[in-house]
Tab-separated table of C-alpha atoms in Angstrom:
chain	number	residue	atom	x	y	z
A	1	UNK	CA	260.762	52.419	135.991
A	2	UNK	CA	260.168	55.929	136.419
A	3	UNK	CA	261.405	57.617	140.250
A	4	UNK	CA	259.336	59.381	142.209
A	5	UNK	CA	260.379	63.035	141.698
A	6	UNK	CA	259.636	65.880	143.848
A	7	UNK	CA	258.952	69.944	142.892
A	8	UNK	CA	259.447	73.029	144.411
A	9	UNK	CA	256.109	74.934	145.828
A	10	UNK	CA	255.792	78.423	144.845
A	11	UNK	CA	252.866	80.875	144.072
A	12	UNK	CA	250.510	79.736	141.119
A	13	UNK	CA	251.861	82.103	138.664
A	14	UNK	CA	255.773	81.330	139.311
A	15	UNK	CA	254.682	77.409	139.120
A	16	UNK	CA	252.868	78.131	135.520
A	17	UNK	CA	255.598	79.992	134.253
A	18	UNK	CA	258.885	77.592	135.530
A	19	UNK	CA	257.100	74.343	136.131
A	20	UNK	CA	259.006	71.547	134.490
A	21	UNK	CA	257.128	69.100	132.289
A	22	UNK	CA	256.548	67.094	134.760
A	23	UNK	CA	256.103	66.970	138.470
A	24	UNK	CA	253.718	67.597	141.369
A	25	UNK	CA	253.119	69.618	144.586
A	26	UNK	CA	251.212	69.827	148.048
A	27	UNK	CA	248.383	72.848	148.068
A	28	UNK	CA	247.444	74.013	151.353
A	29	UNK	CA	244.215	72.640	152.748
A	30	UNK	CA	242.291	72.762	156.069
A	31	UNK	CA	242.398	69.524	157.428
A	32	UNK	CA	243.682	67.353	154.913
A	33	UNK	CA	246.072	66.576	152.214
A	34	UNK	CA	245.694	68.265	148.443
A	35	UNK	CA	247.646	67.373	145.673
A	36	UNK	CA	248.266	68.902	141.870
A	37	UNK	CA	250.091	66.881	139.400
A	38	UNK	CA	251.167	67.323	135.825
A	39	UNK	CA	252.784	65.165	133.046
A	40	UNK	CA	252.778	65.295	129.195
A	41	UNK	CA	251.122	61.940	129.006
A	42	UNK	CA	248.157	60.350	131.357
A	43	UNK	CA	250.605	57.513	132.537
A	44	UNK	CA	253.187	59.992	134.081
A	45	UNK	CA	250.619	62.589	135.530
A	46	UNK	CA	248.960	58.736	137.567
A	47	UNK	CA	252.814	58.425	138.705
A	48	UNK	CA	253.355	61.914	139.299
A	49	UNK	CA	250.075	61.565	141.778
A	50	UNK	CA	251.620	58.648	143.338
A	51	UNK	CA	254.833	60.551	144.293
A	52	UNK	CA	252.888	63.520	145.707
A	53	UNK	CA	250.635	61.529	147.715
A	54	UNK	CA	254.066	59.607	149.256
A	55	UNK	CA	255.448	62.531	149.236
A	56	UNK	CA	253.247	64.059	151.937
A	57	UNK	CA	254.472	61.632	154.390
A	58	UNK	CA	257.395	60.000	153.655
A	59	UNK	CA	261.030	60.513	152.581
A	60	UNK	CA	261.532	57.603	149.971
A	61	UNK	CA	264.454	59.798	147.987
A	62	UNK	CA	267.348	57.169	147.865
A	63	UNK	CA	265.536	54.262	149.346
A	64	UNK	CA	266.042	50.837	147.005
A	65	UNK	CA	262.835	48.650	147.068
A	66	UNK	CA	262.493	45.284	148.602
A	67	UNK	CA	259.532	44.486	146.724
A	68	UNK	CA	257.173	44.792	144.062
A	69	UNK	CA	253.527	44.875	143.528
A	70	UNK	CA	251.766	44.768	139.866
A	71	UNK	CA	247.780	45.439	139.919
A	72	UNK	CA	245.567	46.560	137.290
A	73	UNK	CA	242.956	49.749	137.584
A	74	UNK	CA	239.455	49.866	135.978
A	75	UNK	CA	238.996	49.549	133.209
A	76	UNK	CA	236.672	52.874	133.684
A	77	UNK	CA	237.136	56.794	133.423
A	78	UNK	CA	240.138	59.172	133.859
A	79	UNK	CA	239.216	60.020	137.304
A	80	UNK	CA	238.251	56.565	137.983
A	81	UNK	CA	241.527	55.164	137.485
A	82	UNK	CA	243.591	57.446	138.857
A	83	UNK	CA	241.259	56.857	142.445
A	84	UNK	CA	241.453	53.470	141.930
A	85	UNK	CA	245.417	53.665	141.962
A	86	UNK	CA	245.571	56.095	144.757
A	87	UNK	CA	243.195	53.601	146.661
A	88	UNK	CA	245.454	51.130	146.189
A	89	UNK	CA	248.549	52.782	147.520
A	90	UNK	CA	246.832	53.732	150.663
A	91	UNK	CA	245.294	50.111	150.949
A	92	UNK	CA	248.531	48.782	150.708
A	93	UNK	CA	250.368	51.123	153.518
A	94	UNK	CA	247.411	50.460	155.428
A	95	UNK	CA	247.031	46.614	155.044
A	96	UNK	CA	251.183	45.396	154.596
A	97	UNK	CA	253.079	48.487	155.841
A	98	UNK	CA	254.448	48.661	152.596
A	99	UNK	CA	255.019	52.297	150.223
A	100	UNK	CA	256.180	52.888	147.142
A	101	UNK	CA	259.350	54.291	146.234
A	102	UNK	CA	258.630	54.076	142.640
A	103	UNK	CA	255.874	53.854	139.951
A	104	UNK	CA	255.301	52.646	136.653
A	105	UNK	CA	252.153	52.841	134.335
A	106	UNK	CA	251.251	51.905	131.277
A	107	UNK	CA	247.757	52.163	129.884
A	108	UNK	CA	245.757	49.073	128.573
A	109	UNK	CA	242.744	48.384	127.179
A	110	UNK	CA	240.937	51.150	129.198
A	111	UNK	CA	242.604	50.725	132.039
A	112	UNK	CA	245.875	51.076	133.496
A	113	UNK	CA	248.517	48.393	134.339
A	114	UNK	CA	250.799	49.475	137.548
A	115	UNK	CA	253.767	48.543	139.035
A	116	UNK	CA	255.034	49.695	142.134
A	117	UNK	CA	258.414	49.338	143.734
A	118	UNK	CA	257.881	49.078	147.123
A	119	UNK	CA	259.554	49.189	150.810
A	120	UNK	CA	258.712	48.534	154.219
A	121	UNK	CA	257.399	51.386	156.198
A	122	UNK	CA	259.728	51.226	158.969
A	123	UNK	CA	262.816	51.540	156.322
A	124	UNK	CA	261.891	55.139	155.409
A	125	UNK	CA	261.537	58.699	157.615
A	126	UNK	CA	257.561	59.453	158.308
A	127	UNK	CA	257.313	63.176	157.756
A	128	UNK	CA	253.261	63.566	157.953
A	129	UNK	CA	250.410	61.998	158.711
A	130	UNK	CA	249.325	58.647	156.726
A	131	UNK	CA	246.500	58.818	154.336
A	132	UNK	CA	243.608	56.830	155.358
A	133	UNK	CA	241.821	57.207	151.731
A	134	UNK	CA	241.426	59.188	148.114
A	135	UNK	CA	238.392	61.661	148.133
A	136	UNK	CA	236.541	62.389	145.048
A	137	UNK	CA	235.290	65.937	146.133
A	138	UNK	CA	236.910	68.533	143.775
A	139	UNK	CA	238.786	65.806	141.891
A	140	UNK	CA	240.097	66.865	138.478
A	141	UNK	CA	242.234	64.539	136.459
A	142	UNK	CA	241.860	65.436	132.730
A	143	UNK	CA	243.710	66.737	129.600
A	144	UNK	CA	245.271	70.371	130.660
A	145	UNK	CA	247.103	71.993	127.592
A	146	UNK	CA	249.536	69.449	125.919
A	147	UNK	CA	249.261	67.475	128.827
A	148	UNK	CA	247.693	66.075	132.089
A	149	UNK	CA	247.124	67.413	135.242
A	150	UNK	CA	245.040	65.970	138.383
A	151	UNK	CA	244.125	67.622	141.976
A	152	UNK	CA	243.210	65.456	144.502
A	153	UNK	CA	242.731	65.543	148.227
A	154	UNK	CA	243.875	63.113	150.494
A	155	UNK	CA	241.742	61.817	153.612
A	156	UNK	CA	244.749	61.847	156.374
């Protein structure tokens, strides 16, 4: 199972040049959330996404989970999956007051199979507003380099 790490902002250039090989951040944005994430492989730049998007409103470091969900995405494009996993996340805060506190994917036959450690809502310090749902204006999620990246806003 793979922890939800966090990353420094910074200017672009500073980012580029010291980012680690993995990781995500928050870019500013007028009214709602927008995240960039990076991994060497398409798996860990989905779970990289998933800690950003948590990220912008809760404080999961050191939590342990209480539970566990496992779901499939797609099968279907890049972008596709990676909205479809987002969706679910926010579906699942939304619908059992549940977050993750940690992510694992692994792809499958054109899709990806997730697992999310999760933890009740109340258990962990809100620091931002909830997301209410994954928008697909300006969303990037493709090969970048060696390795992935994504940017994605999220509806708060």
């Amino acid at each position: 199972m793979v922890d939800l790490p966090g990353t420094a902002g910074g200017g672009l250039e500073a980012v580029m040049a010291e980012r680690p090989a993995a990781g995500h951040r928050s870019v500013p944005h007028t009214a709602d959330v927008r995240i960039e994430a990076w991994a060497p492989s398409r798996e860990r730049c989905v779970v990289e996404a998933v800690a950003a998007t948590v990220g912008n409103f809760a404080e999961v470091s050191g939590v342990l989970p209480t539970a566990s969900v496992r779901f499939r995405a797609g099968p279907g494009p890049d972008a596709d999956l990676l909205v479809a996993v987002l969706d679910e996340v926010v579906y699942l805060i939304d619908t059992a007051g549940r977050l993750p506190v940690a992510a694992q994917v692994e792809a499958g036959d054109g899709s990806l199979d997730v697992r999310l450690a999760m933890v009740d809502a109340d258990r962990v310090e809100l620091v931002g507003a909830v997301p209410k749902g994954v928008s697909l204006h300006e969303l990037w999620f493709g090969r970048e380099g060696a390795g992935w990246s994504c940017s994605v806003t999220i509806d708060v």
